Amino acid sequence: MPQDLIIASSILAADFSRIGEEVLAVDEAGADWIHLDVMDGHFVPNLTFGPPLIKALRRHSQKPFDAHLMVSNPDALLADYAAAGADRITVHAEACPHLDRSLASIRELGCKAGVAVNPHSGVDDLVHVLDRLDLILVMTVNPGFGGQAFIASMNDKIARVKSLIGSRNIDIQVDGGITAATTAAVTAAGANVLVAGSAIFKGDDSSAYAANIAAIRSASAL
Ligand code: DX5
Ligand code: ZN
């Protein structure tokens, strides 16, 4: 089914000393979702934030909060992320030995459920959990850091996911190295939710964010 283009602004590239203002700024600049990169220093080398910060940010925007959990044991804190105000929770397939149960738990908490796959991971096994999924995130960089280069071979994986989901109402998200230059190819392959961090937060101040988001939107094939 045709999907609308959604821009999910990753606050990983924001000024963390003014994080509340930054969330409000990208909201007002036209971001559709606020993308929250949770890193545990274990599943990925980097470390960011958890439920307390998400809870504190909740009053700065009414846009959907899209939590991307790059953590080794997401099941332990799913309820905390939901209680903090996450509307959508995405776990990594590589971190979930009982993925079917993890996805069911996310929906039981009242959130939309997503699964992310690292660049080396296949997607064919996801056919067994499609009925539990609202979103599939094809990582277009190795997770852990912003500002990395887009891995072009992921376009084939996006197309593979598109064919797997058929007519189901499942969003296809891409994350990593998304800019106005890479948008055309990922959307042509089937992605409809674009995560962008450095491409949105670049510029001298927040007055640039709206133009940065508009540049990505206008490059879309959707
Ligand atoms: C990477 C994160 C991304 C990151 C993307 O592990 O999941 O969301 O913020 O950053 P850019 O858009 O700069 O590649
Ligand atoms: Zn992310």
PDB file of C-alpha atoms and ligand atoms in Angstrom:
ATOM      1  CA  MET A   1       0.000   0.000   0.000  1.00  0.00           C
ATOM      2  CA  PRO A   2       1.316   3.520  -0.722  1.00  0.00           C
ATOM      3  CA  GLN A   3       2.814   5.142   2.355  1.00  0.00           C
ATOM      4  CA  ASP A   4       3.245   8.785   3.238  1.00  0.00           C
ATOM      5  CA  LEU A   5       6.749  10.153   3.671  1.00  0.00           C
ATOM      6  CA  ILE A   6       7.703  10.613   7.321  1.00  0.00           C
ATOM      7  CA  ILE A   7      10.772  12.503   8.490  1.00  0.00           C
ATOM      8  CA  ALA A   8      12.025  11.279  11.877  1.00  0.00           C
ATOM      9  CA  SER A   9      14.496  13.736  13.333  1.00  0.00           C
ATOM     10  CA  SER A  10      17.291  12.056  15.319  1.00  0.00           C
ATOM     11  CA  ILE A  11      18.212  14.206  18.295  1.00  0.00           C
ATOM     12  CA  LEU A  12      21.583  12.465  18.497  1.00  0.00           C
ATOM     13  CA  ALA A  13      22.916  15.334  16.393  1.00  0.00           C
ATOM     14  CA  ALA A  14      21.304  18.037  18.534  1.00  0.00           C
ATOM     15  CA  ASP A  15      23.042  20.286  21.057  1.00  0.00           C
ATOM     16  CA  PHE A  16      22.628  18.167  24.193  1.00  0.00           C
ATOM     17  CA  SER A  17      23.145  21.174  26.441  1.00  0.00           C
ATOM     18  CA  ARG A  18      19.869  22.612  25.076  1.00  0.00           C
ATOM     19  CA  ILE A  19      18.066  19.371  24.300  1.00  0.00           C
ATOM     20  CA  GLY A  20      14.544  20.503  25.193  1.00  0.00           C
ATOM     21  CA  GLU A  21      14.815  23.575  22.970  1.00  0.00           C
ATOM     22  CA  GLU A  22      16.258  21.441  20.168  1.00  0.00           C
ATOM     23  CA  VAL A  23      13.304  19.036  20.267  1.00  0.00           C
ATOM     24  CA  LEU A  24      10.891  21.956  20.111  1.00  0.00           C
ATOM     25  CA  ALA A  25      12.906  23.494  17.257  1.00  0.00           C
ATOM     26  CA  VAL A  26      12.761  20.401  15.019  1.00  0.00           C
ATOM     27  CA  ASP A  27       9.096  19.937  15.871  1.00  0.00           C
ATOM     28  CA  GLU A  28       8.377  23.489  14.692  1.00  0.00           C
ATOM     29  CA  ALA A  29      10.685  23.022  11.679  1.00  0.00           C
ATOM     30  CA  GLY A  30       8.424  20.264  10.373  1.00  0.00           C
ATOM     31  CA  ALA A  31       9.792  16.957  11.638  1.00  0.00           C
ATOM     32  CA  ASP A  32       7.035  14.339  11.748  1.00  0.00           C
ATOM     33  CA  TRP A  33       8.534  12.142  14.494  1.00  0.00           C
ATOM     34  CA  ILE A  34      11.201  12.674  17.147  1.00  0.00           C
ATOM     35  CA  HIS A  35      13.727   9.812  16.852  1.00  0.00           C
ATOM     36  CA  LEU A  36      15.416   8.881  20.144  1.00  0.00           C
ATOM     37  CA  ASP A  37      18.656   6.894  19.880  1.00  0.00           C
ATOM     38  CA  VAL A  38      19.143   4.860  23.038  1.00  0.00           C
ATOM     39  CA  MET A  39      22.647   3.343  23.271  1.00  0.00           C
ATOM     40  CA  ASP A  40      23.963   1.207  26.115  1.00  0.00           C
ATOM     41  CA  GLY A  41      27.738   1.030  25.563  1.00  0.00           C
ATOM     42  CA  HIS A  42      27.352  -2.724  25.081  1.00  0.00           C
ATOM     43  CA  PHE A  43      25.240  -3.555  22.040  1.00  0.00           C
ATOM     44  CA  VAL A  44      26.878  -0.503  20.489  1.00  0.00           C
ATOM     45  CA  PRO A  45      30.076   1.177  21.711  1.00  0.00           C
ATOM     46  CA  ASN A  46      28.438   4.512  22.424  1.00  0.00           C
ATOM     47  CA  LEU A  47      26.280   5.558  25.350  1.00  0.00           C
ATOM     48  CA  THR A  48      23.422   8.062  25.225  1.00  0.00           C
ATOM     49  CA  PHE A  49      20.311   8.235  27.422  1.00  0.00           C
ATOM     50  CA  GLY A  50      17.338   6.289  28.716  1.00  0.00           C
ATOM     51  CA  PRO A  51      13.795   6.695  30.032  1.00  0.00           C
ATOM     52  CA  PRO A  52      14.398   9.679  32.374  1.00  0.00           C
ATOM     53  CA  LEU A  53      15.540  11.924  29.533  1.00  0.00           C
ATOM     54  CA  ILE A  54      12.699  10.772  27.284  1.00  0.00           C
ATOM     55  CA  LYS A  55      10.248  11.572  30.056  1.00  0.00           C
ATOM     56  CA  ALA A  56      11.762  15.045  30.490  1.00  0.00           C
ATOM     57  CA  LEU A  57      11.529  15.740  26.737  1.00  0.00           C
ATOM     58  CA  ARG A  58       7.914  14.641  26.475  1.00  0.00           C
ATOM     59  CA  ARG A  59       6.565  18.098  27.380  1.00  0.00           C
ATOM     60  CA  HIS A  60       8.577  19.747  24.586  1.00  0.00           C
ATOM     61  CA  SER A  61       6.718  18.106  21.692  1.00  0.00           C
ATOM     62  CA  GLN A  62       3.456  16.337  20.967  1.00  0.00           C
ATOM     63  CA  LYS A  63       4.926  14.614  17.879  1.00  0.00           C
ATOM     64  CA  PRO A  64       5.308  10.822  18.035  1.00  0.00           C
ATOM     65  CA  PHE A  65       8.361   9.740  20.040  1.00  0.00           C
ATOM     66  CA  ASP A  66      10.197   7.013  18.125  1.00  0.00           C
ATOM     67  CA  ALA A  67      12.577   5.144  20.459  1.00  0.00           C
ATOM     68  CA  HIS A  68      15.351   3.187  18.722  1.00  0.00           C
ATOM     69  CA  LEU A  69      16.798   0.844  21.331  1.00  0.00           C
ATOM     70  CA  MET A  70      20.406  -0.058  20.516  1.00  0.00           C
ATOM     71  CA  VAL A  71      20.728  -2.097  23.695  1.00  0.00           C
ATOM     72  CA  SER A  72      21.584  -5.690  24.523  1.00  0.00           C
ATOM     73  CA  ASN A  73      18.582  -6.526  26.664  1.00  0.00           C
ATOM     74  CA  PRO A  74      15.671  -4.334  25.596  1.00  0.00           C
ATOM     75  CA  ASP A  75      13.030  -6.497  27.298  1.00  0.00           C
ATOM     76  CA  ALA A  76      14.192  -5.356  30.740  1.00  0.00           C
ATOM     77  CA  LEU A  77      13.077  -1.750  30.212  1.00  0.00           C
ATOM     78  CA  LEU A  78      10.287  -1.827  27.605  1.00  0.00           C
ATOM     79  CA  ALA A  79       7.686  -0.800  30.186  1.00  0.00           C
ATOM     80  CA  ASP A  80       9.893   2.094  31.327  1.00  0.00           C
ATOM     81  CA  TYR A  81      10.212   3.426  27.781  1.00  0.00           C
ATOM     82  CA  ALA A  82       6.457   3.237  27.303  1.00  0.00           C
ATOM     83  CA  ALA A  83       5.846   4.964  30.650  1.00  0.00           C
ATOM     84  CA  ALA A  84       8.359   7.686  29.752  1.00  0.00           C
ATOM     85  CA  GLY A  85       6.284   8.576  26.699  1.00  0.00           C
ATOM     86  CA  ALA A  86       7.624   6.563  23.771  1.00  0.00           C
ATOM     87  CA  ASP A  87       4.862   6.032  21.204  1.00  0.00           C
ATOM     88  CA  ARG A  88       6.928   3.680  19.100  1.00  0.00           C
ATOM     89  CA  ILE A  89       9.640   1.269  20.248  1.00  0.00           C
ATOM     90  CA  THR A  90      12.079  -0.415  17.888  1.00  0.00           C
ATOM     91  CA  VAL A  91      14.346  -3.227  19.085  1.00  0.00           C
ATOM     92  CA  HIS A  92      17.261  -4.809  17.247  1.00  0.00           C
ATOM     93  CA  ALA A  93      16.739  -8.327  15.876  1.00  0.00           C
ATOM     94  CA  GLU A  94      20.349  -9.102  16.842  1.00  0.00           C
ATOM     95  CA  ALA A  95      19.596  -8.290  20.505  1.00  0.00           C
ATOM     96  CA  CYS A  96      16.364 -10.280  20.800  1.00  0.00           C
ATOM     97  CA  PRO A  97      16.607 -14.083  21.071  1.00  0.00           C
ATOM     98  CA  HIS A  98      12.835 -14.114  21.627  1.00  0.00           C
ATOM     99  CA  LEU A  99      11.888 -11.439  19.112  1.00  0.00           C
ATOM    100  CA  ASP A 100       8.300 -12.609  18.746  1.00  0.00           C
ATOM    101  CA  ARG A 101       7.756 -12.126  22.483  1.00  0.00           C
ATOM    102  CA  SER A 102       9.550  -8.772  22.582  1.00  0.00           C
ATOM    103  CA  LEU A 103       7.370  -7.403  19.794  1.00  0.00           C
ATOM    104  CA  ALA A 104       4.200  -8.692  21.446  1.00  0.00           C
ATOM    105  CA  SER A 105       5.254  -6.992  24.702  1.00  0.00           C
ATOM    106  CA  ILE A 106       5.694  -3.642  22.948  1.00  0.00           C
ATOM    107  CA  ARG A 107       2.163  -3.767  21.582  1.00  0.00           C
ATOM    108  CA  GLU A 108       0.778  -4.886  24.939  1.00  0.00           C
ATOM    109  CA  LEU A 109       2.260  -1.686  26.363  1.00  0.00           C
ATOM    110  CA  GLY A 110       0.207   0.294  23.841  1.00  0.00           C
ATOM    111  CA  CYS A 111       3.130   1.207  21.561  1.00  0.00           C
ATOM    112  CA  LYS A 112       3.826   0.589  17.886  1.00  0.00           C
ATOM    113  CA  ALA A 113       6.373  -2.190  17.462  1.00  0.00           C
ATOM    114  CA  GLY A 114       9.443  -2.040  15.250  1.00  0.00           C
ATOM    115  CA  VAL A 115      12.430  -4.245  14.523  1.00  0.00           C
ATOM    116  CA  ALA A 116      15.817  -2.978  13.328  1.00  0.00           C
ATOM    117  CA  VAL A 117      18.394  -4.960  11.356  1.00  0.00           C
ATOM    118  CA  ASN A 118      22.085  -4.156  11.189  1.00  0.00           C
ATOM    119  CA  PRO A 119      23.781  -3.896   7.789  1.00  0.00           C
ATOM    120  CA  HIS A 120      25.051  -7.497   7.906  1.00  0.00           C
ATOM    121  CA  SER A 121      21.724  -9.025   8.959  1.00  0.00           C
ATOM    122  CA  GLY A 122      19.256 -10.679   6.638  1.00  0.00           C
ATOM    123  CA  VAL A 123      15.562  -9.931   6.684  1.00  0.00           C
ATOM    124  CA  ASP A 124      13.957 -13.141   5.449  1.00  0.00           C
ATOM    125  CA  ASP A 125      13.354 -14.467   9.009  1.00  0.00           C
ATOM    126  CA  LEU A 126      11.145 -11.448   9.650  1.00  0.00           C
ATOM    127  CA  VAL A 127       8.458 -13.111   7.547  1.00  0.00           C
ATOM    128  CA  HIS A 128       7.595 -15.082  10.696  1.00  0.00           C
ATOM    129  CA  VAL A 129       6.827 -11.969  12.765  1.00  0.00           C
ATOM    130  CA  LEU A 130       5.217  -9.680  10.191  1.00  0.00           C
ATOM    131  CA  ASP A 131       1.884  -9.777  11.997  1.00  0.00           C
ATOM    132  CA  ARG A 132       3.552  -8.349  15.102  1.00  0.00           C
ATOM    133  CA  LEU A 133       5.237  -5.467  13.285  1.00  0.00           C
ATOM    134  CA  ASP A 134       4.345  -1.856  12.596  1.00  0.00           C
ATOM    135  CA  LEU A 135       7.799  -0.914  11.270  1.00  0.00           C
ATOM    136  CA  ILE A 136      10.985  -2.479   9.916  1.00  0.00           C
ATOM    137  CA  LEU A 137      14.151  -0.385  10.292  1.00  0.00           C
ATOM    138  CA  VAL A 138      16.886  -1.111   7.767  1.00  0.00           C
ATOM    139  CA  MET A 139      20.076   0.301   9.266  1.00  0.00           C
ATOM    140  CA  THR A 140      21.995   2.087   6.536  1.00  0.00           C
ATOM    141  CA  VAL A 141      25.105   2.475   8.723  1.00  0.00           C
ATOM    142  CA  ASN A 142      26.501   0.334  11.529  1.00  0.00           C
ATOM    143  CA  PRO A 143      24.680   1.688  14.586  1.00  0.00           C
ATOM    144  CA  GLY A 144      26.355   3.645  17.336  1.00  0.00           C
ATOM    145  CA  PHE A 145      27.325   6.989  15.876  1.00  0.00           C
ATOM    146  CA  GLY A 146      25.845   9.852  13.887  1.00  0.00           C
ATOM    147  CA  GLY A 147      27.463  11.354  10.835  1.00  0.00           C
ATOM    148  CA  GLN A 148      28.548   8.124   9.133  1.00  0.00           C
ATOM    149  CA  ALA A 149      28.438   7.430   5.400  1.00  0.00           C
ATOM    150  CA  PHE A 150      25.368   5.726   3.924  1.00  0.00           C
ATOM    151  CA  ILE A 151      25.972   2.102   2.850  1.00  0.00           C
ATOM    152  CA  ALA A 152      24.609   1.978  -0.688  1.00  0.00           C
ATOM    153  CA  SER A 153      24.199  -1.803  -0.794  1.00  0.00           C
ATOM    154  CA  MET A 154      21.337  -1.406   1.705  1.00  0.00           C
ATOM    155  CA  ASN A 155      19.075  -0.229  -1.122  1.00  0.00           C
ATOM    156  CA  ASP A 156      18.696  -3.855  -2.225  1.00  0.00           C
ATOM    157  CA  LYS A 157      17.715  -4.841   1.320  1.00  0.00           C
ATOM    158  CA  ILE A 158      15.063  -2.110   1.429  1.00  0.00           C
ATOM    159  CA  ALA A 159      13.587  -3.495  -1.791  1.00  0.00           C
ATOM    160  CA  ARG A 160      13.666  -6.999  -0.300  1.00  0.00           C
ATOM    161  CA  VAL A 161      11.739  -5.772   2.758  1.00  0.00           C
ATOM    162  CA  LYS A 162       9.241  -4.031   0.508  1.00  0.00           C
ATOM    163  CA  SER A 163       8.515  -7.286  -1.276  1.00  0.00           C
ATOM    164  CA  LEU A 164       8.326  -9.238   2.013  1.00  0.00           C
ATOM    165  CA  ILE A 165       5.671  -7.012   3.547  1.00  0.00           C
ATOM    166  CA  GLY A 166       3.426  -7.006   0.472  1.00  0.00           C
ATOM    167  CA  SER A 167       0.188  -5.164   1.199  1.00  0.00           C
ATOM    168  CA  ARG A 168       0.650  -5.091   4.988  1.00  0.00           C
ATOM    169  CA  ASN A 169       0.544  -1.741   6.735  1.00  0.00           C
ATOM    170  CA  ILE A 170       4.190  -1.796   7.866  1.00  0.00           C
ATOM    171  CA  ASP A 171       6.445   1.230   7.600  1.00  0.00           C
ATOM    172  CA  ILE A 172       9.943   0.833   6.174  1.00  0.00           C
ATOM    173  CA  GLN A 173      12.405   3.056   8.020  1.00  0.00           C
ATOM    174  CA  VAL A 174      16.011   3.837   7.140  1.00  0.00           C
ATOM    175  CA  ASP A 175      18.575   5.261   9.542  1.00  0.00           C
ATOM    176  CA  GLY A 176      22.124   6.423   8.963  1.00  0.00           C
ATOM    177  CA  GLY A 177      23.660   8.719   6.387  1.00  0.00           C
ATOM    178  CA  ILE A 178      20.283   9.980   5.177  1.00  0.00           C
ATOM    179  CA  THR A 179      20.641  13.306   3.370  1.00  0.00           C
ATOM    180  CA  ALA A 180      18.955  15.009   0.435  1.00  0.00           C
ATOM    181  CA  ALA A 181      21.474  13.119  -1.737  1.00  0.00           C
ATOM    182  CA  THR A 182      20.596   9.622  -0.484  1.00  0.00           C
ATOM    183  CA  THR A 183      16.841  10.156  -0.137  1.00  0.00           C
ATOM    184  CA  ALA A 184      15.879   9.520  -3.751  1.00  0.00           C
ATOM    185  CA  ALA A 185      17.377   6.031  -3.834  1.00  0.00           C
ATOM    186  CA  VAL A 186      16.013   4.844  -0.475  1.00  0.00           C
ATOM    187  CA  THR A 187      12.509   6.072  -1.201  1.00  0.00           C
ATOM    188  CA  ALA A 188      12.594   4.592  -4.704  1.00  0.00           C
ATOM    189  CA  ALA A 189      13.570   1.259  -3.130  1.00  0.00           C
ATOM    190  CA  GLY A 190      10.592   1.414  -0.768  1.00  0.00           C
ATOM    191  CA  ALA A 191      11.525   3.311   2.392  1.00  0.00           C
ATOM    192  CA  ASN A 192       8.914   5.768   3.662  1.00  0.00           C
ATOM    193  CA  VAL A 193      10.283   6.758   7.097  1.00  0.00           C
ATOM    194  CA  LEU A 194      13.588   8.596   6.916  1.00  0.00           C
ATOM    195  CA  VAL A 195      15.652   9.116  10.051  1.00  0.00           C
ATOM    196  CA  ALA A 196      18.073  11.995   9.773  1.00  0.00           C
ATOM    197  CA  GLY A 197      20.311  13.548  12.392  1.00  0.00           C
ATOM    198  CA  SER A 198      23.262  15.489  11.064  1.00  0.00           C
ATOM    199  CA  ALA A 199      21.458  16.447   7.847  1.00  0.00           C
ATOM    200  CA  ILE A 200      18.740  18.178   9.883  1.00  0.00           C
ATOM    201  CA  PHE A 201      20.771  19.715  12.716  1.00  0.00           C
ATOM    202  CA  LYS A 202      23.465  21.167  10.462  1.00  0.00           C
ATOM    203  CA  GLY A 203      23.726  24.914  10.075  1.00  0.00           C
ATOM    204  CA  ASP A 204      24.551  27.811  12.320  1.00  0.00           C
ATOM    205  CA  ASP A 205      21.354  27.706  14.345  1.00  0.00           C
ATOM    206  CA  SER A 206      17.847  26.292  14.461  1.00  0.00           C
ATOM    207  CA  SER A 207      16.644  28.626  11.708  1.00  0.00           C
ATOM    208  CA  ALA A 208      18.311  26.200   9.261  1.00  0.00           C
ATOM    209  CA  TYR A 209      16.327  23.143  10.396  1.00  0.00           C
ATOM    210  CA  ALA A 210      13.180  23.833   8.365  1.00  0.00           C
ATOM    211  CA  ALA A 211      15.174  24.236   5.141  1.00  0.00           C
ATOM    212  CA  ASN A 212      17.167  21.088   5.920  1.00  0.00           C
ATOM    213  CA  ILE A 213      13.969  19.066   6.425  1.00  0.00           C
ATOM    214  CA  ALA A 214      12.399  20.562   3.302  1.00  0.00           C
ATOM    215  CA  ALA A 215      15.462  19.598   1.240  1.00  0.00           C
ATOM    216  CA  ILE A 216      15.075  15.956   2.274  1.00  0.00           C
ATOM    217  CA  ARG A 217      11.333  16.035   1.611  1.00  0.00           C
ATOM    218  CA  SER A 218      11.749  17.501  -1.846  1.00  0.00           C
ATOM    219  CA  ALA A 219      14.320  14.851  -2.795  1.00  0.00           C
ATOM    220  CA  SER A 220      11.887  12.023  -1.997  1.00  0.00           C
ATOM    221  CA  ALA A 221      10.542   9.801  -4.736  1.00  0.00           C
ATOM    222  CA  LEU A 222       7.280   9.337  -2.767  1.00  0.00           C
TER     223      LEU A 222
HETATM  224  C1  DX5 B   1      22.983   5.679  14.506  1.00  0.00           C
HETATM  225  C2  DX5 B   1      21.633   6.209  14.928  1.00  0.00           C
HETATM  226  C3  DX5 B   1      21.088   7.229  14.026  1.00  0.00           C
HETATM  227  C4  DX5 B   1      21.914   8.478  13.898  1.00  0.00           C
HETATM  228  C5  DX5 B   1      21.845   8.887  12.472  1.00  0.00           C
HETATM  229  O1  DX5 B   1      23.322   4.576  15.268  1.00  0.00           O
HETATM  230  O2  DX5 B   1      20.679   5.157  15.009  1.00  0.00           O
HETATM  231  O3  DX5 B   1      19.727   7.551  14.318  1.00  0.00           O
HETATM  232  O4  DX5 B   1      21.479   9.549  14.701  1.00  0.00           O
HETATM  233  O5  DX5 B   1      22.706   9.943  12.299  1.00  0.00           O
HETATM  234  P1  DX5 B   1      22.998  10.580  10.871  1.00  0.00           P
HETATM  235  O6  DX5 B   1      21.665  11.026  10.302  1.00  0.00           O
HETATM  236  O7  DX5 B   1      23.900  11.690  11.201  1.00  0.00           O
HETATM  237  O8  DX5 B   1      23.617   9.502  10.049  1.00  0.00           O
HETATM  238 ZN    ZN B   2      18.474   5.638  15.179  1.00  0.00          ZN
END
